[in-house]
mmCIF file of C-alpha atoms and ligand atoms in Angstrom:
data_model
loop_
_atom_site.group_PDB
_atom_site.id
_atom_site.type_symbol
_atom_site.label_atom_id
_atom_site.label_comp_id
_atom_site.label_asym_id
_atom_site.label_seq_id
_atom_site.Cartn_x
_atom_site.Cartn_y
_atom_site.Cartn_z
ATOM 1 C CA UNK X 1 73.880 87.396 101.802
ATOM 2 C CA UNK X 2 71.073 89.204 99.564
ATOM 3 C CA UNK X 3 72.486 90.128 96.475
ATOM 4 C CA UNK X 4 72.190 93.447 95.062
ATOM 5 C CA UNK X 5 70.337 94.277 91.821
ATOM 6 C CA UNK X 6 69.882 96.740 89.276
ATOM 7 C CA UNK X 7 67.211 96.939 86.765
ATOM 8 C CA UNK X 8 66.937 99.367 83.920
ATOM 9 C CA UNK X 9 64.057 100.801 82.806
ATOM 10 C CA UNK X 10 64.080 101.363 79.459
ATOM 11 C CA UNK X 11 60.461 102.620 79.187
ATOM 12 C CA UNK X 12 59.633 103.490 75.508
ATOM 13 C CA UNK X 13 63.164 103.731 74.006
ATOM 14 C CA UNK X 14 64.887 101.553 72.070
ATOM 15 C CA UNK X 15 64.106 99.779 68.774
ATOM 16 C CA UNK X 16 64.693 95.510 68.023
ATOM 17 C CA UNK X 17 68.377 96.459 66.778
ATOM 18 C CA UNK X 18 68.772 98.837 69.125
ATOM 19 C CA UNK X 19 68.379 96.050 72.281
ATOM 20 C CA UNK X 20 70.322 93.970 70.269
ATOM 21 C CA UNK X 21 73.685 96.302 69.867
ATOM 22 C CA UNK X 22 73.099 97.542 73.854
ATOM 23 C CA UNK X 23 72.955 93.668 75.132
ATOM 24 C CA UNK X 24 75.799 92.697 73.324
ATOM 25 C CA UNK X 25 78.096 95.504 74.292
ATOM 26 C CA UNK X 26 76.899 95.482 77.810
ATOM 27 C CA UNK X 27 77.373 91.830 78.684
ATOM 28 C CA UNK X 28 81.189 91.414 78.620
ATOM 29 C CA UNK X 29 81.282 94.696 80.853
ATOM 30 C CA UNK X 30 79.074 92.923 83.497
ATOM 31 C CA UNK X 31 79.856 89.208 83.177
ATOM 32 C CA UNK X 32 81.217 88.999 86.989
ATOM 33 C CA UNK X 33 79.120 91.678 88.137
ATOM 34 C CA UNK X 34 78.381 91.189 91.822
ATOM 35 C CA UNK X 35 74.555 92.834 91.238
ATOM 36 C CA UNK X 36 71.833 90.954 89.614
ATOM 37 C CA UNK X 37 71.961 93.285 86.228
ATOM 38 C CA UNK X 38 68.243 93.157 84.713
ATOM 39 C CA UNK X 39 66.954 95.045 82.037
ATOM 40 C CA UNK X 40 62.874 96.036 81.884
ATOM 41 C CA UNK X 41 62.673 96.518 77.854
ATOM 42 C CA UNK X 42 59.575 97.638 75.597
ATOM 43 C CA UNK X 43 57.172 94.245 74.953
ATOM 44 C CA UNK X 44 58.503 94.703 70.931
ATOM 45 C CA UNK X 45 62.087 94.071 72.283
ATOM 46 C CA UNK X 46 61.466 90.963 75.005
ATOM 47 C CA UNK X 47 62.356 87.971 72.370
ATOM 48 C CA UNK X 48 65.701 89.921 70.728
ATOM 49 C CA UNK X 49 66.604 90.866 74.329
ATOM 50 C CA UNK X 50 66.219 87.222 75.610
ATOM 51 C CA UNK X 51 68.007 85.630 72.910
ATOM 52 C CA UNK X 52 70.991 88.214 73.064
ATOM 53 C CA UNK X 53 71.129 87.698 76.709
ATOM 54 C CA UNK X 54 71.305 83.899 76.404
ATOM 55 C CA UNK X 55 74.765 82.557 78.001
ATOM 56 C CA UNK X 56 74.781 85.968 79.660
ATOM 57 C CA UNK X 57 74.138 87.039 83.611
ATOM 58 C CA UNK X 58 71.714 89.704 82.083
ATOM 59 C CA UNK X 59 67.576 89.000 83.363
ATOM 60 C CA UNK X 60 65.304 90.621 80.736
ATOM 61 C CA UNK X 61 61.547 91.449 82.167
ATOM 62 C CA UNK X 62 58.549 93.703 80.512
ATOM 63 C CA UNK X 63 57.510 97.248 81.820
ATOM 64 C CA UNK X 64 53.959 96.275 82.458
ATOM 65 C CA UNK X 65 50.915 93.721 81.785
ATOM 66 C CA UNK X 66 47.396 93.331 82.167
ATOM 67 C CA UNK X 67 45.354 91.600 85.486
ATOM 68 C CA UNK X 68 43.263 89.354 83.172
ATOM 69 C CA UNK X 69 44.443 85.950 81.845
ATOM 70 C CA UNK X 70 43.519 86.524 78.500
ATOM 71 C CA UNK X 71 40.260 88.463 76.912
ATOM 72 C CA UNK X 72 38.671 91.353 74.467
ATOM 73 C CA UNK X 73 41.441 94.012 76.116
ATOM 74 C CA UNK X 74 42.860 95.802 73.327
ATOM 75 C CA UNK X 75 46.862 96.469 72.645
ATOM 76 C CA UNK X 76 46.920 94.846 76.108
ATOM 77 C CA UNK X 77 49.461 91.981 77.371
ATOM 78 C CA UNK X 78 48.797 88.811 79.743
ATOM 79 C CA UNK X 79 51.563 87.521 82.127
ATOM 80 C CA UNK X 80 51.652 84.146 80.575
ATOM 81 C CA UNK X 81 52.432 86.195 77.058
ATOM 82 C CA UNK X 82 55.108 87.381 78.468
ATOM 83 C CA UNK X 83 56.558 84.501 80.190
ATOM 84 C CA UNK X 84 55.930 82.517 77.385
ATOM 85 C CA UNK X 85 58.758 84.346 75.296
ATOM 86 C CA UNK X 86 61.452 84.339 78.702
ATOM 87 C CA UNK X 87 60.321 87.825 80.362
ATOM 88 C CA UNK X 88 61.225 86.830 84.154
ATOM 89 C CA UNK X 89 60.074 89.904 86.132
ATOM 90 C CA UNK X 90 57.344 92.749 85.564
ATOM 91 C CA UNK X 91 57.157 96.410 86.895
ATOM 92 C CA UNK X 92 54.005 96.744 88.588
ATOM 93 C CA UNK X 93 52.756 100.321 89.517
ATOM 94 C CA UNK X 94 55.633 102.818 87.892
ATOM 95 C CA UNK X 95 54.234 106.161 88.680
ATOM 96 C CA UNK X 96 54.105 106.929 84.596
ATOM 97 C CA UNK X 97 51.325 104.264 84.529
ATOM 98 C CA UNK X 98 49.805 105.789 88.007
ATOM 99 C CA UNK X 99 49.909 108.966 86.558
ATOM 100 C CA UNK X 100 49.760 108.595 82.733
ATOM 101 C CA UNK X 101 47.535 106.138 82.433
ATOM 102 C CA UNK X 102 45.202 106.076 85.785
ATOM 103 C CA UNK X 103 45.974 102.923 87.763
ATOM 104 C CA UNK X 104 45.083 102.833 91.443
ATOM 105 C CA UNK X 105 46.379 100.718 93.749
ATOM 106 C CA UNK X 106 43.416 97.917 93.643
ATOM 107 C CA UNK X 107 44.178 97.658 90.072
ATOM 108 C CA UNK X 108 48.258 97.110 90.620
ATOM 109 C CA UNK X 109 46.806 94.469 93.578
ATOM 110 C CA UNK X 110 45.002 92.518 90.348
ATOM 111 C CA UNK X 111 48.252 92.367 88.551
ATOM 112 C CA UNK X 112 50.812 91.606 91.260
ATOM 113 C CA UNK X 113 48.826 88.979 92.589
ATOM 114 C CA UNK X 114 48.572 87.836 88.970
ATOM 115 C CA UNK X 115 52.221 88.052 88.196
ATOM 116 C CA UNK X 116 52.995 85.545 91.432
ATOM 117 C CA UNK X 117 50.244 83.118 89.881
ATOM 118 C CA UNK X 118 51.852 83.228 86.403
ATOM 119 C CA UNK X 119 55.355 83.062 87.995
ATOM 120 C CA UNK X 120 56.519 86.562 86.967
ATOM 121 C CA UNK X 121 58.578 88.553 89.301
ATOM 122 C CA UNK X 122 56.739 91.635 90.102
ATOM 123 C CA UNK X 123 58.708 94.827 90.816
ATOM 124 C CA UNK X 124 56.389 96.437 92.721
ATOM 125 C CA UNK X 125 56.930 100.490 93.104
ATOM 126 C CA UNK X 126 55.625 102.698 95.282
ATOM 127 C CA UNK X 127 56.678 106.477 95.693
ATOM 128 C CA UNK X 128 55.190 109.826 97.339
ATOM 129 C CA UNK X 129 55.181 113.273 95.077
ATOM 130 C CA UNK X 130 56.228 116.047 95.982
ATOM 131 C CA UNK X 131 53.696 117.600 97.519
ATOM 132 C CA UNK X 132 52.926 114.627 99.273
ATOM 133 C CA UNK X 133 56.400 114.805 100.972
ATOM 134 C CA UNK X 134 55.952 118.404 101.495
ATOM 135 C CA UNK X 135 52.652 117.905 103.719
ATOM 136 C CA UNK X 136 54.817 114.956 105.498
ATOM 137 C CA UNK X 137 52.798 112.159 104.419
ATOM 138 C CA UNK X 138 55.461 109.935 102.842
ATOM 139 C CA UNK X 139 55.411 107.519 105.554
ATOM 140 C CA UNK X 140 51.162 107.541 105.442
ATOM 141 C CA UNK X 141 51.414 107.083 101.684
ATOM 142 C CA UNK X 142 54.107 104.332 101.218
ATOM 143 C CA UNK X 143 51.967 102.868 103.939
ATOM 144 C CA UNK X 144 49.048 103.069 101.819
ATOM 145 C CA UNK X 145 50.505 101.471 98.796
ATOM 146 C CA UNK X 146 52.306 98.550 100.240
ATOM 147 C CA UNK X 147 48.863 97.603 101.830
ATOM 148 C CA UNK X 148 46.719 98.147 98.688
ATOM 149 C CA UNK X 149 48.852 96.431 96.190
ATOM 150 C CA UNK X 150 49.922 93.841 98.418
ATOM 151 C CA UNK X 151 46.576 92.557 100.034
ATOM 152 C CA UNK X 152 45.589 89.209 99.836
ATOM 153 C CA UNK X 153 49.330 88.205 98.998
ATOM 154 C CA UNK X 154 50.307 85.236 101.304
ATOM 155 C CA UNK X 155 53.582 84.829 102.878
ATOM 156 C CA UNK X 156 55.016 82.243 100.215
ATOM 157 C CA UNK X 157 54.307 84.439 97.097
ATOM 158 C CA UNK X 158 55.159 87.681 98.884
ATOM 159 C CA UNK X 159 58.586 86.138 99.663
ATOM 160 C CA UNK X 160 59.455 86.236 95.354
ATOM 161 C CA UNK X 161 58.498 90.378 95.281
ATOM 162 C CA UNK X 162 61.132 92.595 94.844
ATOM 163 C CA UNK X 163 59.747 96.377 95.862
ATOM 164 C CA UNK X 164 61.171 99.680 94.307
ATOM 165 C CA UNK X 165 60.692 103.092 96.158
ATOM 166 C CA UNK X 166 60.650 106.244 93.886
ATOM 167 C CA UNK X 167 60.001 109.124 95.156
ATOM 168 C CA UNK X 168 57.809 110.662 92.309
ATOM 169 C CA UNK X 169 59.624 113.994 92.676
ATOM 170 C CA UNK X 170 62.699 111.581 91.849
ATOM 171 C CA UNK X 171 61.934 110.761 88.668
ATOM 172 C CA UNK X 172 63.437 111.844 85.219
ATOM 173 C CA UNK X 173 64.240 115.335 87.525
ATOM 174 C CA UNK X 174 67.801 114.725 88.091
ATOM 175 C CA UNK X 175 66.847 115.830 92.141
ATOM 176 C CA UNK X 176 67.691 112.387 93.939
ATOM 177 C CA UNK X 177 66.599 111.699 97.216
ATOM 178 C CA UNK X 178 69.699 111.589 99.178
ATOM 179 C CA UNK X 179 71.372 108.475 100.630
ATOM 180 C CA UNK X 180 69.519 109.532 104.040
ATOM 181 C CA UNK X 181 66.350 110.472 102.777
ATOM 182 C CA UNK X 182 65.945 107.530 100.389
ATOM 183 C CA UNK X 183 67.559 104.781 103.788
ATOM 184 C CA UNK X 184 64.995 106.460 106.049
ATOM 185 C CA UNK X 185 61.913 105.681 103.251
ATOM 186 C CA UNK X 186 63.515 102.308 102.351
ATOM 187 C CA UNK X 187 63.777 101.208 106.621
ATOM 188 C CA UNK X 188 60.432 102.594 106.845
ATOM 189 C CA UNK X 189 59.108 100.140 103.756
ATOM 190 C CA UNK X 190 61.268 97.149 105.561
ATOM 191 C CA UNK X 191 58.955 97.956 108.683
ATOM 192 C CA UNK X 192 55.833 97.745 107.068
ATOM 193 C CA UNK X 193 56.664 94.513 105.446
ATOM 194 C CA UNK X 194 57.580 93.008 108.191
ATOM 195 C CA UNK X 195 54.152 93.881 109.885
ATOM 196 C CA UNK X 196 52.681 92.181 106.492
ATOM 197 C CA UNK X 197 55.132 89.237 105.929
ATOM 198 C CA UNK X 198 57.232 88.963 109.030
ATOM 199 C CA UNK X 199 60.185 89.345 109.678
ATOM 200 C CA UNK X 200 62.025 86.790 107.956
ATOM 201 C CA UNK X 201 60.907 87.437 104.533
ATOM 202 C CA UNK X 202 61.061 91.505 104.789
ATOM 203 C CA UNK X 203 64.357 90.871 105.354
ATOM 204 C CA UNK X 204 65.477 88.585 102.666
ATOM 205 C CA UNK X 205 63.228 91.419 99.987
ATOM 206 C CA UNK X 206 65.405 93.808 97.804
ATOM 207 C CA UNK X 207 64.162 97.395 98.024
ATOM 208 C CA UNK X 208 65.483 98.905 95.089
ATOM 209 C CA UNK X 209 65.827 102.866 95.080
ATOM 210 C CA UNK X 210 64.406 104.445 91.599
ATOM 211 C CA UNK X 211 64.908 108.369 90.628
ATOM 212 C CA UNK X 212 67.529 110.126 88.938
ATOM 213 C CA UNK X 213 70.201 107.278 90.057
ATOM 214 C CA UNK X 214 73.594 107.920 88.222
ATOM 215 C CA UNK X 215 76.844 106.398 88.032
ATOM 216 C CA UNK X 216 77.745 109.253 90.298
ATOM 217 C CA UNK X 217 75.454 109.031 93.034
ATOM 218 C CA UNK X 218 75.135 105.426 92.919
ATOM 219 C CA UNK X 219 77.496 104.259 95.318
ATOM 220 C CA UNK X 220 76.209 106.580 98.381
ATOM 221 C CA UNK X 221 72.975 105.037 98.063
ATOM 222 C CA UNK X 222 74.683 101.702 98.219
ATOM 223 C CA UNK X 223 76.388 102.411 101.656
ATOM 224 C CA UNK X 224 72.879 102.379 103.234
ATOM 225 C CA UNK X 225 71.848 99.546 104.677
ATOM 226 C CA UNK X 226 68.388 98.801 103.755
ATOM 227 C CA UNK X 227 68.835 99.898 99.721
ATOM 228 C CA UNK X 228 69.546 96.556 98.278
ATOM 229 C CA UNK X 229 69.981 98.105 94.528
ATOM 230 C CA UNK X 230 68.862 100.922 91.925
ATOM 231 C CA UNK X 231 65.751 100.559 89.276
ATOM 232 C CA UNK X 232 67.323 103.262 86.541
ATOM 233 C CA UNK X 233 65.376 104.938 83.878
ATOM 234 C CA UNK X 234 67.201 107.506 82.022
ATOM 235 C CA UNK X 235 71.040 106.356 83.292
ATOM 236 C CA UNK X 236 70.311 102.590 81.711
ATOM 237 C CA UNK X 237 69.605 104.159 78.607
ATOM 238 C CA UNK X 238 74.041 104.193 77.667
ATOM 239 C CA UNK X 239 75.939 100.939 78.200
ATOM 240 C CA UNK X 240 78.568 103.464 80.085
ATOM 241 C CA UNK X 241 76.586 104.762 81.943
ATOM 242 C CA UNK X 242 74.750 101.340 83.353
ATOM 243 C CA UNK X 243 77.752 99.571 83.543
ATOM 244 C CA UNK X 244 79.119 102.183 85.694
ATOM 245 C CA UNK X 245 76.293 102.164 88.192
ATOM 246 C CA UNK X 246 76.363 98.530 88.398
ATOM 247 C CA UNK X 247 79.948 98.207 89.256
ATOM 248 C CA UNK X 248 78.825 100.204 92.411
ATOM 249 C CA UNK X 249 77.601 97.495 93.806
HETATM 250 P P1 13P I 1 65.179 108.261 86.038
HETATM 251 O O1 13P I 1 66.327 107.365 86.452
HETATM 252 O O2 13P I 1 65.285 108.704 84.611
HETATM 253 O O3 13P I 1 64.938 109.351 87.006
HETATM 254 O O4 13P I 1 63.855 107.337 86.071
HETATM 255 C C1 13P I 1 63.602 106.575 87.184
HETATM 256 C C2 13P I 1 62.538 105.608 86.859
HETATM 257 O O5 13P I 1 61.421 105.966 86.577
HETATM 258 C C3 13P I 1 62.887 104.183 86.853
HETATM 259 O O6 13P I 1 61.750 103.392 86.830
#
């Protein structure tokens, strides 16, 4: 059986000492967790976070990186950087960097199919907003993404991606899609990978559900069938509360 995962996204919070204190408080609470626990920290944090999580079930990855190998790309970061000092996994395409900072889905393409050459997880995410939902075009737009970042991936590589759905509406709101809302999105996301990858590998991906996740709505979510874990932002920000959310699964 697929095991179940949670990542938290830490996105810019959290100092050197900071990581430090969290990691080592959090690892006794988790150490026969039944979900792979990861933790997507700030680039500043990777080597503290991978040392305190040595001996530890806790997988430490980065919140982003650049398509090119290496170049004149200011404050940028290459995969091999980051896999050099132990980051195992990448989120690829958060809607902050969509929005925030203007990446379209060609660009994500460049990095995930980077990441899978440089042996980086990516954590691909994908998510309609609001009015996007409203007009009924989740399905059209998930669509959409999953083809755009993905193309060109080949069956092999594609079978190492782990994808994340958050509904953009989702995020940092405290509105979570419900349990039914987010299954129908996540079965509909299965679907299209199987059309890409087939069916054996769409089923053996973890579709992780991202927005406003909480120790208290946690374990509804994990009833449904085709949400295989959480990606947490603001809820992996207190050991209490992460700890609590992975014990859900
Ligand atoms: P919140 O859990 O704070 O809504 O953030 C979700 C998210 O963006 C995780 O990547």
């Amino acid at each position: 059986m697929k095991k179940s995962m949670v990542i938290g996204n830490w996105k810019m919070y959290k100092t050197v000492s900071e990581t430090v204190a969290f990691i080592k408080e959090l690892a006794p609470l988790v150490e026969n967790s039944n979900a792979e626990v990861c933790l997507a920290v700030p680039f500043t944090s990777i080597t503290a976070a991978v040392e305190a999580a040595k001996d530890t079930n806790i997988v430490i990855g980065a919140q982003n990186m650049n398509d090119a190998s290496e170049g004149a790309f200011t404050g940028e970061i290459a995969a091999i950087m980051l896999k050099e000092i132990g980051a195992e996994f990448v989120l690829l395409g958060h809607s902050e960097r969509r929005t925030l900072f203007h990446e379209t889905d060609p660009y994500i393409n460049r990095k995930v199919i980077k990441a899978l050459e440089d042996d980086l997880t990516p954590v691909l995410c994908i998510g309609e907003t609001a009015a996007e939902r409203e007009e009924n075009k989740t399905e059209e737009v998930l669509q959409r993404q999953l083809e755009e970042c993905l193309s060109g991936v080949g069956e092999e590589p594609a079978s190492k991606l782990v994808i994340a759905y958050e509904p953009v509406w989702a995020i940092g709101t405290g509105k979570t899609a419900t349990p039914q809302m987010a299954e129908e999105a996540h079965a509909f996301i299965r679907k299209c990978l199987t059309k890409q990858f087939g069916k054996k590998i769409a089923q053996g991906l973890s579709i992780l559900y991202g927005g406003s996740v909480k120790p208290d709505n946690m374990a509804a979510l994990m009833q449904e069938k085709n949400i295989d874990g959480a990606l947490v932002g603001g809820a992996s920000l207190q050991v209490k509360n992460f700890s609590a959310i992975i014990q859900c699964c």
